[in-house]
mmCIF file of C-alpha atoms and ligand atoms in Angstrom:
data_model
loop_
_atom_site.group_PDB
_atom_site.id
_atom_site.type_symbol
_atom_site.label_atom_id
_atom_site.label_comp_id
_atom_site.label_asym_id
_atom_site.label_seq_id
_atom_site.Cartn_x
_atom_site.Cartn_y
_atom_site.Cartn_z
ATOM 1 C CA UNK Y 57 164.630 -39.163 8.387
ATOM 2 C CA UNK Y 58 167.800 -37.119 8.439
ATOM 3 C CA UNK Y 59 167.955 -33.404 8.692
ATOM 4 C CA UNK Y 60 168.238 -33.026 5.314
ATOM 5 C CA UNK Y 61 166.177 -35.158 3.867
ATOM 6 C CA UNK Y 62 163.279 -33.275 5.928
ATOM 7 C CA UNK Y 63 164.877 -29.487 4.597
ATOM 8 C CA UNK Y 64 164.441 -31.513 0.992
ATOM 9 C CA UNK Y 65 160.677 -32.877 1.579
ATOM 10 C CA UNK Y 66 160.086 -29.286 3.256
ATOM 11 C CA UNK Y 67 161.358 -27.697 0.013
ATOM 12 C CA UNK Y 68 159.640 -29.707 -2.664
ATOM 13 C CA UNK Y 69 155.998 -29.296 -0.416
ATOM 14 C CA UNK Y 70 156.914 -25.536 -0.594
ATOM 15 C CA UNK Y 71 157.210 -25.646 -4.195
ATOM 16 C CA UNK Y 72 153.768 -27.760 -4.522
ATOM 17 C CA UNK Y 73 152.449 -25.211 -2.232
ATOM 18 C CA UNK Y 74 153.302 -22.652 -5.001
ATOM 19 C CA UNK Y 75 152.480 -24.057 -8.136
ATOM 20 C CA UNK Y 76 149.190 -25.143 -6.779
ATOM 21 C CA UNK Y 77 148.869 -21.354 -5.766
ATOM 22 C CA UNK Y 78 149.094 -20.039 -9.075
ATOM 23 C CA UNK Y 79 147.436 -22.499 -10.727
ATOM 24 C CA UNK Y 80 144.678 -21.528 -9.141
ATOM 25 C CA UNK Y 81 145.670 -17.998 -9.088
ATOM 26 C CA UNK Y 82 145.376 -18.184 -13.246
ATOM 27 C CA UNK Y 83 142.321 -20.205 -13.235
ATOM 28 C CA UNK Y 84 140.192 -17.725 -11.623
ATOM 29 C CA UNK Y 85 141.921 -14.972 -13.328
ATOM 30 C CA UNK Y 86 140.493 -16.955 -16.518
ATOM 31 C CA UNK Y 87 137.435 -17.158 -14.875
ATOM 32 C CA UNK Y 88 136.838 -13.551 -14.107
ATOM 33 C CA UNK Y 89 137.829 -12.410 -17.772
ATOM 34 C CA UNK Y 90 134.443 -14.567 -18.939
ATOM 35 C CA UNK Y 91 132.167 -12.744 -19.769
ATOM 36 C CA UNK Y 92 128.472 -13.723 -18.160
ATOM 37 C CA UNK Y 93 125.754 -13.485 -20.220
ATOM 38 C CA UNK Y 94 122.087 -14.272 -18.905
ATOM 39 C CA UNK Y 95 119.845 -15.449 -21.913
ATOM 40 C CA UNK Y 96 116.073 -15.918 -21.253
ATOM 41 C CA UNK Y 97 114.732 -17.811 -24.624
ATOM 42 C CA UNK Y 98 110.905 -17.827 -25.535
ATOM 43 C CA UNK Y 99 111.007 -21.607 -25.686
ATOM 44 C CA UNK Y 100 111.437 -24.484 -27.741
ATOM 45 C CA UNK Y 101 108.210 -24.572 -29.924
ATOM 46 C CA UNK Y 102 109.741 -24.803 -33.665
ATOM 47 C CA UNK Y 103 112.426 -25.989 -35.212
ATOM 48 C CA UNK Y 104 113.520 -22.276 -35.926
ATOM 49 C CA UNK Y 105 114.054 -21.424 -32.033
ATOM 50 C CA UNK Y 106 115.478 -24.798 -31.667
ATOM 51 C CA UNK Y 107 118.355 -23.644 -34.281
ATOM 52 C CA UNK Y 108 118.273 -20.419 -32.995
ATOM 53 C CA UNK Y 109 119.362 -21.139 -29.126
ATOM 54 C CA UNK Y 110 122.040 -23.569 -31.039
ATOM 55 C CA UNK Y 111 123.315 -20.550 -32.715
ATOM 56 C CA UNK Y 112 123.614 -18.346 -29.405
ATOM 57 C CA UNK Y 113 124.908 -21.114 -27.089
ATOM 58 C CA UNK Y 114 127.252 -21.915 -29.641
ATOM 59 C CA UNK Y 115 128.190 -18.586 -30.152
ATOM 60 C CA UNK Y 116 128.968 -17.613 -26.023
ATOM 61 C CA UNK Y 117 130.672 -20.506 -25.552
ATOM 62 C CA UNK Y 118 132.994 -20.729 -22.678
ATOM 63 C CA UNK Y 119 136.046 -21.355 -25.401
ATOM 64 C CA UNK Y 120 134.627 -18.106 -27.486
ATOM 65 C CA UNK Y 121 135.166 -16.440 -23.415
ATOM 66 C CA UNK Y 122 131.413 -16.249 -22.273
ATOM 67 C CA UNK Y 123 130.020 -18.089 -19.077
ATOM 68 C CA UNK Y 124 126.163 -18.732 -20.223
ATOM 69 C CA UNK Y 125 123.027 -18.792 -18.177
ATOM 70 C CA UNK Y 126 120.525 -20.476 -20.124
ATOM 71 C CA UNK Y 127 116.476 -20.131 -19.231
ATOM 72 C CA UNK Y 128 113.696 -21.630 -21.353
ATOM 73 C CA UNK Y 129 110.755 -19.671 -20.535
ATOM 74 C CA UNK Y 130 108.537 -22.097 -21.979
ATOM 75 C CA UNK Y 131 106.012 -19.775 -23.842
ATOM 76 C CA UNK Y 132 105.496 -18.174 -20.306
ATOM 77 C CA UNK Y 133 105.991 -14.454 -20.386
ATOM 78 C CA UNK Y 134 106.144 -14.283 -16.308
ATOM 79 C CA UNK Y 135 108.807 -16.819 -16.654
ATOM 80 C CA UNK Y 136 111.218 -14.484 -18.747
ATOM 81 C CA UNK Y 137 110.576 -11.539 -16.241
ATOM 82 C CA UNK Y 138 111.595 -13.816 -13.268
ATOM 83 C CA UNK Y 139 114.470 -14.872 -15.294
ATOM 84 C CA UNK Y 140 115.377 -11.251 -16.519
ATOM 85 C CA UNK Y 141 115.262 -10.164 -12.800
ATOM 86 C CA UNK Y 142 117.322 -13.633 -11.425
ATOM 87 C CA UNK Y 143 119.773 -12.362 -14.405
ATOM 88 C CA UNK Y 144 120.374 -8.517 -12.850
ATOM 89 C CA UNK Y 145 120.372 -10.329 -8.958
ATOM 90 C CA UNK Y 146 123.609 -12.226 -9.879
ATOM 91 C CA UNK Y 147 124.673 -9.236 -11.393
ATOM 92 C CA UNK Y 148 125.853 -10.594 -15.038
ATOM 93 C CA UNK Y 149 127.613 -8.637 -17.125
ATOM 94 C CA UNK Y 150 125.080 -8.374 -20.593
ATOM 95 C CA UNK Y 151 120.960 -9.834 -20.480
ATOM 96 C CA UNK Y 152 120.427 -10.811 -23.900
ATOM 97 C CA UNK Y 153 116.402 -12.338 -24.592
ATOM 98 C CA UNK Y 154 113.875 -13.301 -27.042
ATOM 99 C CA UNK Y 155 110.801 -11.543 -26.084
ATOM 100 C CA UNK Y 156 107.153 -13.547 -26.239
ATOM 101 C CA UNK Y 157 104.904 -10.723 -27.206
ATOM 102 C CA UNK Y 158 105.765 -6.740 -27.563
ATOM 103 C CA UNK Y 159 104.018 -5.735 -24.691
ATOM 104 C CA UNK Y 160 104.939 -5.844 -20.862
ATOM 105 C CA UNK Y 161 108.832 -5.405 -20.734
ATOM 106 C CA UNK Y 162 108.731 -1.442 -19.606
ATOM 107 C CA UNK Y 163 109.364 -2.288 -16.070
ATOM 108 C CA UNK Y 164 112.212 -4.955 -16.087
ATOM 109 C CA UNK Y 165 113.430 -3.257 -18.513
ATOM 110 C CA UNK Y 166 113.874 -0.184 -16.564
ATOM 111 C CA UNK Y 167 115.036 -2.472 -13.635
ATOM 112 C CA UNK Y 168 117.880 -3.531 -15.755
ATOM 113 C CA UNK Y 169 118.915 -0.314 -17.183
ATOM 114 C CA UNK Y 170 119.222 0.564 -13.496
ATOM 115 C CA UNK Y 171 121.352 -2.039 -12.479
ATOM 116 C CA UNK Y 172 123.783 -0.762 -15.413
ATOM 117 C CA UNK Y 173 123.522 -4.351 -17.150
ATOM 118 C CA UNK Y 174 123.321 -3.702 -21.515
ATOM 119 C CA UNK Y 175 120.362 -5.816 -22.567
ATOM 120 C CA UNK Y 176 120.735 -7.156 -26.092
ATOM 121 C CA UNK Y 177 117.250 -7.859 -27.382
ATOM 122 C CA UNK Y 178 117.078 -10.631 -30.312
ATOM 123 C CA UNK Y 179 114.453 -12.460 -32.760
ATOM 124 C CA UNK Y 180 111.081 -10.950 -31.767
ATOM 125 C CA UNK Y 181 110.517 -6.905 -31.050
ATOM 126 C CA UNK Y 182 109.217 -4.917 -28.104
ATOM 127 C CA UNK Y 183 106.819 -1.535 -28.226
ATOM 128 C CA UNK Y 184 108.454 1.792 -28.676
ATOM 129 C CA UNK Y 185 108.771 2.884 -25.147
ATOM 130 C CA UNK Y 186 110.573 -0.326 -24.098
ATOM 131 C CA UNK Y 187 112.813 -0.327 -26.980
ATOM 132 C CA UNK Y 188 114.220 2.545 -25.620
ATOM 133 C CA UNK Y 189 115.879 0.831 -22.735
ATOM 134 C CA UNK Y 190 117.568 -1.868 -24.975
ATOM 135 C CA UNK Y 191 121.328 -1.461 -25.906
ATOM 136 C CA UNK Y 192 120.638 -3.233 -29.125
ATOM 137 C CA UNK Y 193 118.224 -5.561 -31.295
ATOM 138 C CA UNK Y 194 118.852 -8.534 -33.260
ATOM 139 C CA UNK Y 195 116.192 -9.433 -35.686
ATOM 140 C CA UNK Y 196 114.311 -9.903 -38.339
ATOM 141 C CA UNK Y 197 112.163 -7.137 -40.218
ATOM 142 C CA UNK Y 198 108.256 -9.634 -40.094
ATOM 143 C CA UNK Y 199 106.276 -6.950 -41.838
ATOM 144 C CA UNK Y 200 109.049 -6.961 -44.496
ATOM 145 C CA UNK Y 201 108.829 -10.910 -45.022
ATOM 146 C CA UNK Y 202 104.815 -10.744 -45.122
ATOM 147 C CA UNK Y 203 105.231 -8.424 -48.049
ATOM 148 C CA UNK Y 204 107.505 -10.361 -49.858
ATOM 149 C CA UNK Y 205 104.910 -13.524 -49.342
ATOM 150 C CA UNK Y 206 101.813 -11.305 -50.412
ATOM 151 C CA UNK Y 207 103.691 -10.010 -54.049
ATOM 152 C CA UNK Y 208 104.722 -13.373 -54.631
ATOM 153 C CA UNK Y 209 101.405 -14.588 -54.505
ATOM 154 C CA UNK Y 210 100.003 -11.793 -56.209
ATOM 155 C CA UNK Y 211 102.795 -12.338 -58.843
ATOM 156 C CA UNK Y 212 101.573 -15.883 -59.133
ATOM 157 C CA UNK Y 213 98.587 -15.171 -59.683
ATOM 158 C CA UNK Y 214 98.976 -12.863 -61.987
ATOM 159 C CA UNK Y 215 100.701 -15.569 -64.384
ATOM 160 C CA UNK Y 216 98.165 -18.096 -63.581
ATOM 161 C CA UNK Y 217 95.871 -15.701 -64.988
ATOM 162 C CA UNK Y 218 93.610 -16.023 -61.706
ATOM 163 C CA UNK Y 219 94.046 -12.367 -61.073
ATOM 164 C CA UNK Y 220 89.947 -11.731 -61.116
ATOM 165 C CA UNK Y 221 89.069 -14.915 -59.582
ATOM 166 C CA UNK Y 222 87.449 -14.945 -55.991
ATOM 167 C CA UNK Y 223 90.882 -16.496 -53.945
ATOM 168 C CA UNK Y 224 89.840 -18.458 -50.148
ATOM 169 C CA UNK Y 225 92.371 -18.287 -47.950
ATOM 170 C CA UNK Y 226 93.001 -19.763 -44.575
ATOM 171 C CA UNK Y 227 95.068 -17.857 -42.371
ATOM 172 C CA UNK Y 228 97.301 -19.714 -39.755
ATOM 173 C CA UNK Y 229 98.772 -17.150 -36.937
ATOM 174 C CA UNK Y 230 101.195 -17.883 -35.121
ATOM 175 C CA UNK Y 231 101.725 -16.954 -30.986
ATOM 176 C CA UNK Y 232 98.841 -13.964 -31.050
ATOM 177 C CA UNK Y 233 100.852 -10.493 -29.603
ATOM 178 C CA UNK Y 234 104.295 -11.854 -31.239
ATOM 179 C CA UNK Y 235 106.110 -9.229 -33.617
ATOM 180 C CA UNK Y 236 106.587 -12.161 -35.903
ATOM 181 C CA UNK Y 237 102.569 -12.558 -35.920
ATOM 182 C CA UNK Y 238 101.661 -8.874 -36.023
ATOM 183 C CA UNK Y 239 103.758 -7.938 -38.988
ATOM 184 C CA UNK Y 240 103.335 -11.272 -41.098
ATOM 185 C CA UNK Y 241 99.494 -11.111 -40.085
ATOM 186 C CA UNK Y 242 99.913 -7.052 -41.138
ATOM 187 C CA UNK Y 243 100.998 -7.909 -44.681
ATOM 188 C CA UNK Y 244 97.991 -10.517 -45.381
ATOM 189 C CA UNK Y 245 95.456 -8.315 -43.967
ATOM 190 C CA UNK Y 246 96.306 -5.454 -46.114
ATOM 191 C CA UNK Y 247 96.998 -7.557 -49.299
ATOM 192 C CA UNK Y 248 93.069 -9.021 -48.468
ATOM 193 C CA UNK Y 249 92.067 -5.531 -48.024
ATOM 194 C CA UNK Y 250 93.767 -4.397 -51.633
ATOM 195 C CA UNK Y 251 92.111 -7.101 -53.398
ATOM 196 C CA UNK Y 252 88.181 -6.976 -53.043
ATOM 197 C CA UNK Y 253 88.249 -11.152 -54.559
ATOM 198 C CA UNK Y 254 90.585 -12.196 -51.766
ATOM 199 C CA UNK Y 255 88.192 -13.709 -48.782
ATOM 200 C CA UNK Y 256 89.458 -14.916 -45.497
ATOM 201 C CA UNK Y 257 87.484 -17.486 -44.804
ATOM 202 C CA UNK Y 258 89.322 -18.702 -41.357
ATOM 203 C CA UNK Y 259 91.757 -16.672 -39.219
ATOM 204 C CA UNK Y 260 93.121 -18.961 -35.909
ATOM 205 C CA UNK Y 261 95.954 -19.562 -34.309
ATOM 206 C CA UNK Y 262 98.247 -22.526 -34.546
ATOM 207 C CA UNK Y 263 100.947 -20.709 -32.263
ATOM 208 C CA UNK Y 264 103.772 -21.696 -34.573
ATOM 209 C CA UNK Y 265 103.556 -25.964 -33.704
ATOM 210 C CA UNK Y 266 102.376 -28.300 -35.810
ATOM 211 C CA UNK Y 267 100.301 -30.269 -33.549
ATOM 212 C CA UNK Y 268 98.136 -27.659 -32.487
ATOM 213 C CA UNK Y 269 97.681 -26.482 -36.081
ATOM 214 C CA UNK Y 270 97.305 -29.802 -36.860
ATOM 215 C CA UNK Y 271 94.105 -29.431 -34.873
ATOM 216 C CA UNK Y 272 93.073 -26.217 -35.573
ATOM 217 C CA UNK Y 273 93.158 -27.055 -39.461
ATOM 218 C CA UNK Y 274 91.067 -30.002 -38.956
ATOM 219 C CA UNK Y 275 88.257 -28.099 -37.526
ATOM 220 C CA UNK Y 276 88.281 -25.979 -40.063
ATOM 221 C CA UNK Y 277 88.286 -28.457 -43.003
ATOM 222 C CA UNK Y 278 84.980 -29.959 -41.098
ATOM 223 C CA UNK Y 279 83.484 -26.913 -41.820
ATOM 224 C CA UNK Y 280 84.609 -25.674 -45.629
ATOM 225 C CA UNK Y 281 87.180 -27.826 -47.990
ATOM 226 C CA UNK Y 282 86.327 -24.845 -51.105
ATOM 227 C CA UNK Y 283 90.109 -23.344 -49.929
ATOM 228 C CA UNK Y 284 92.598 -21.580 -52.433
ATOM 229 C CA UNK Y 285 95.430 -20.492 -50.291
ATOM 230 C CA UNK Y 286 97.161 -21.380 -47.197
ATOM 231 C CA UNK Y 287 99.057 -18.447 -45.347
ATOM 232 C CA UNK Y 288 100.713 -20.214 -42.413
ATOM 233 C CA UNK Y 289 103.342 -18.136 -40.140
ATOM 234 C CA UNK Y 290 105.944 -20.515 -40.259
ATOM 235 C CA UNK Y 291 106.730 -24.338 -40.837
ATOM 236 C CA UNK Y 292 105.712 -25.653 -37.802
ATOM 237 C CA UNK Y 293 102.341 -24.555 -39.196
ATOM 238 C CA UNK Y 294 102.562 -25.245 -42.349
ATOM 239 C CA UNK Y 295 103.444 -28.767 -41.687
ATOM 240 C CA UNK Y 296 100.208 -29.394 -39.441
ATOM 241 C CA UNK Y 297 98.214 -27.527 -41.673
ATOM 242 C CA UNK Y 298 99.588 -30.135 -44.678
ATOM 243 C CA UNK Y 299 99.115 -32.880 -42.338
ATOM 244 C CA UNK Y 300 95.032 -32.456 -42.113
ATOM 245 C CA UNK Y 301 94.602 -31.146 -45.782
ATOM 246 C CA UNK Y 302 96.090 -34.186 -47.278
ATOM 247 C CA UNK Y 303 94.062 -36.557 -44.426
ATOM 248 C CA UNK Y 304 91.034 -34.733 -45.656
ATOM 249 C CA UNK Y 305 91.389 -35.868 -49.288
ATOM 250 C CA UNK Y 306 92.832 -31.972 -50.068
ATOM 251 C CA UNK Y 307 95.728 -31.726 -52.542
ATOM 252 C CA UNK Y 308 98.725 -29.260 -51.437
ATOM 253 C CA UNK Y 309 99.936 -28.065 -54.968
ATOM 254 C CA UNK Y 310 100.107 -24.562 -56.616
ATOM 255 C CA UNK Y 311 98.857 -25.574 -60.161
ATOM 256 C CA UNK Y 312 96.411 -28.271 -58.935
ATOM 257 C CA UNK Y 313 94.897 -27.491 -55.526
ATOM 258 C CA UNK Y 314 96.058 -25.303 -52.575
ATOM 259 C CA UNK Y 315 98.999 -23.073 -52.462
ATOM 260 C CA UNK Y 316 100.597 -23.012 -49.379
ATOM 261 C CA UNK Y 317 102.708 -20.272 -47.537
ATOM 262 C CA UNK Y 318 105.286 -20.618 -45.066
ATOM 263 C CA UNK Y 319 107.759 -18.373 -43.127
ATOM 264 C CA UNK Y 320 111.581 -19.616 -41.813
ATOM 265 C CA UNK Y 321 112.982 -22.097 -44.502
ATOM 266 C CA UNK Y 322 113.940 -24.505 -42.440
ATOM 267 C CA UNK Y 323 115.357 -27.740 -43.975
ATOM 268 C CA UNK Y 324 112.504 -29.921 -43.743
ATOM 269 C CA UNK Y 325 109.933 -27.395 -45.119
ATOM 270 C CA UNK Y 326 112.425 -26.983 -48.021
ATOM 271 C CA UNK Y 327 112.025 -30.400 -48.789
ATOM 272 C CA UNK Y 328 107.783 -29.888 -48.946
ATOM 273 C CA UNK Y 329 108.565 -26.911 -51.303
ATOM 274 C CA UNK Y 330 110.890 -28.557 -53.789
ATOM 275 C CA UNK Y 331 107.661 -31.380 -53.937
ATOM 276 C CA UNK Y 332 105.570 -28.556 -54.411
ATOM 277 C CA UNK Y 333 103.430 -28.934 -51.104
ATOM 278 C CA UNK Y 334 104.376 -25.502 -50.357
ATOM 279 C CA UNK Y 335 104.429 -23.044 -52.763
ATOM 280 C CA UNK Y 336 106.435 -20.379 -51.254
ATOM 281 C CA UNK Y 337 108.562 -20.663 -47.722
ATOM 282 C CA UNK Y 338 110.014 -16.884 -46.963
ATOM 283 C CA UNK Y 339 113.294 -17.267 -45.203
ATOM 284 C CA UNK Y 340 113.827 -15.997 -41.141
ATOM 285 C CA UNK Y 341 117.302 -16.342 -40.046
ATOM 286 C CA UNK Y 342 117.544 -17.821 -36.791
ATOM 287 C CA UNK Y 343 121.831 -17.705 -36.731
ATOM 288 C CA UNK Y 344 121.522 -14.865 -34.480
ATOM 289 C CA UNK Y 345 124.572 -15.968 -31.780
ATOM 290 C CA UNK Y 346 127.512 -14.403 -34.178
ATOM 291 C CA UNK Y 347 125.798 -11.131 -34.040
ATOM 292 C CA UNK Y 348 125.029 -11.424 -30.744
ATOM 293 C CA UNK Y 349 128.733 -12.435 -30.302
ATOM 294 C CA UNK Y 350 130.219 -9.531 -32.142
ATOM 295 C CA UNK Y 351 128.228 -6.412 -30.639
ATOM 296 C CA UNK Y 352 129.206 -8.209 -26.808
ATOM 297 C CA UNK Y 353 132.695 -7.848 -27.800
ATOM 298 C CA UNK Y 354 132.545 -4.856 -29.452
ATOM 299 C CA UNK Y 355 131.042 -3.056 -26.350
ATOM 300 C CA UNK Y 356 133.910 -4.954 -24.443
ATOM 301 C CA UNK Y 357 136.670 -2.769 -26.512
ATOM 302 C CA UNK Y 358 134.155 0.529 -26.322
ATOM 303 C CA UNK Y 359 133.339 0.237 -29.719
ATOM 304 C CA UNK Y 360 130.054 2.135 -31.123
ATOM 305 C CA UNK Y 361 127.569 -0.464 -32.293
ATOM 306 C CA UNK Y 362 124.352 -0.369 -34.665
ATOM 307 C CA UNK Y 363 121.440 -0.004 -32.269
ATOM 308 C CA UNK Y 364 119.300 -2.543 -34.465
ATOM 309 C CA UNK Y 365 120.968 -5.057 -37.183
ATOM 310 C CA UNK Y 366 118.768 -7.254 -39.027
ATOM 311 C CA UNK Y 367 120.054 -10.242 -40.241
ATOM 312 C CA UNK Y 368 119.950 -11.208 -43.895
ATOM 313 C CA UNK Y 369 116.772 -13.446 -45.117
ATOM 314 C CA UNK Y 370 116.007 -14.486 -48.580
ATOM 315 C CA UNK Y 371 113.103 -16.381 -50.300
ATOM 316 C CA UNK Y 372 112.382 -19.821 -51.916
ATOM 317 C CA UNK Y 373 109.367 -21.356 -54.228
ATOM 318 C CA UNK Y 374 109.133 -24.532 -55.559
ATOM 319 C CA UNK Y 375 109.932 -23.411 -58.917
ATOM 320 C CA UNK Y 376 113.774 -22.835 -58.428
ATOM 321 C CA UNK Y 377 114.412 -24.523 -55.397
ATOM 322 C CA UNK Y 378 116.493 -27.124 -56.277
ATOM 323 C CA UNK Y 379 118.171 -29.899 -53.988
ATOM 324 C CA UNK Y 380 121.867 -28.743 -53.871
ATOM 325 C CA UNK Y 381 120.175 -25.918 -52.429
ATOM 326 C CA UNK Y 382 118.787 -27.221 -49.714
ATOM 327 C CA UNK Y 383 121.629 -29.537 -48.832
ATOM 328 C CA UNK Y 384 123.892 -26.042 -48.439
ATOM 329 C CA UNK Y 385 121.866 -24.906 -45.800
ATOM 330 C CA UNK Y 386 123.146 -24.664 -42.538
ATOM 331 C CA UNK Y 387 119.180 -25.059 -40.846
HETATM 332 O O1 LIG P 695 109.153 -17.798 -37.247
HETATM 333 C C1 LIG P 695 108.725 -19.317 -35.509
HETATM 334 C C2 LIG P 695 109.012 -19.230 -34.084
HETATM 335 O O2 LIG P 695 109.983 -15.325 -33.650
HETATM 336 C C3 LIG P 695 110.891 -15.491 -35.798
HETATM 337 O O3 LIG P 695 109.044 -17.898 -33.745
HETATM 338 C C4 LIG P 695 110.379 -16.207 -34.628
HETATM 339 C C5 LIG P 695 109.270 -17.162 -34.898
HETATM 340 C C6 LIG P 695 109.538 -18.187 -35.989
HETATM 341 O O4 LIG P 695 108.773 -20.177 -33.259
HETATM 342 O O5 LIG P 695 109.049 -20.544 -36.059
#
């Protein structure tokens, strides 16, 4: 090769050498502006949390600027501590979890707060003391939705003209120690207590899946079919509980047989209420991942934020839920 063809190859590697240089120079510029969020999720036992870790890995995307650690707990609490504490040992930037029950955070909690890492709490609450070391909460107001079941039914009733009549009701829990169970369960207990005709004849938990209240239900149709009312703590439930009622020769129908309660309105549970086969489905929002989304970014720019933002829920029964309705959904 001639002198200067080598000063030309020598040149043109040089430039490689360069562009290659800041290419990779930018990338992990990009890189470093992510933002890393851990997110420990309870699990995957409803259709609700299914939609509901859509919503937040669709929401910290790595195009909307997050990099997102994902852990499914799988209904293990000692599973979202380890992954709380694996979370603060790679030092990410914001913790954001679903917590099982409300007990038992205090000390990870604490370990995080430490560690200077904002933990964004979402869904399902904690006790006082530990809700004190969150930067914010995400959620949904249970108690709230149990209420608006309970007047609905009494409403109901009340138009049926049943308002004297002794009432049997079967009540489904869901995970035992969940805020979603201990307000939902809250509301029914008072609304028996109000109402010396209302009788719960079974209390048992289905732990929000339809196969085990599937089998929960069962046993108790082997002991007592005389049943008015249904108050399951979400769809999953409801579903099961439908499943053994109608294999037991039971008819799931406000004006004819039992009235059924559920909690999320998710689509498929829609579709039982506008047949009828449950009565009433009270709405929990599980689109959580914008809101998550928009108090990570306004911490980013050193905005204030709302310490606790529940998200908007509403209510459907099978007398004006209509089709178009449920096809508008986005769940
Ligand atoms: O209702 C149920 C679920 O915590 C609000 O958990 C959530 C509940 C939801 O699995 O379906």
């Amino acid at each position: 090769m001639s002198k200067w063809k080598l000063v030309a190859v020598a040149c043109l590697m040089a430039i490689l050498c360069g562009c290659v240089m800041r290419m990779q120079q930018t990338m992990s510029q990009d890189e470093e502006n992510l933002i890393v969020v851990g997110f420990s999720q309870v699990g995957a036992e409803s259709e609700w949390r299914v939609t509901n870790t859509e919503s937040i890995k669709s929401a910290l995307s790595e195009e909307n600027g997050y990099v997102l650690i994902f852990e499914d707990a799988r209904q293990e609490q000692e599973n979202q501590i380890r992954a709380i504490r694996s979370f603060i040992q790679q030092d990410v930037d914001y913790i954001v979890f679903s917590p099982k029950v409300e007990t038992g955070w205090k000390t990870v909690l604490q370990e995080a707060k430490d560690a200077g890492i904002p933990v964004i709490m979402i869904d399902r609450d904690v006790e006082e003391e530990s809700r004190k070391l969150l930067t914010a909460y995400i959620g949904s107001d249970f108690y709230k939705e149990g209420k608006k079941a309970v007047v609905w039914l009494e409403d109901f009733l009340e138009k049926q003209g049943r308002t004297e009549e002794p009432l049997r009701i079967v009540h489904i829990q869901g995970t035992i120690g969940s805020s979603a169970q201990i307000g939902r369960t809250r509301a029914m207990e008072e609304a028996v207590a109000r109402h010396p005709n209302w009788e719960l004849v079974a209390q048992e938990c289905g732990d929000f899946t339809r196969a085990k209240t599937y089998e929960v239900m069962s046993g108790i149709l082997e002991k007592t079919k005389d049943i008015d009312v249904v108050y399951c703590e979400n769809d999953g439930e409801a579903l099961g509980a439908i499943d053994a009622m109608e294999e037991a020769g039971l008819k799931c129908d406000p004006e004819d047989g039992v009235i059924v309660i559920s909690f999320d309105a998710t689509r498929l549970a829609l579709q039982y209420c506008l047949e009828g086969k449950i009565a009433l489905n009270v709405e929990c929002n599980p689109l959580q991942g914008p809101y998550v989304d928009e108090v990570i970014k306004r911490l980013e720019r050193g905005e204030t934020i709302e310490r606790e933002i529940y998200v908007e829920e509403t209510q459907f029964d099978y007398l004006t839920i209509t089709q178009e309705m449920i096809d508008s959904r986005k769940y």
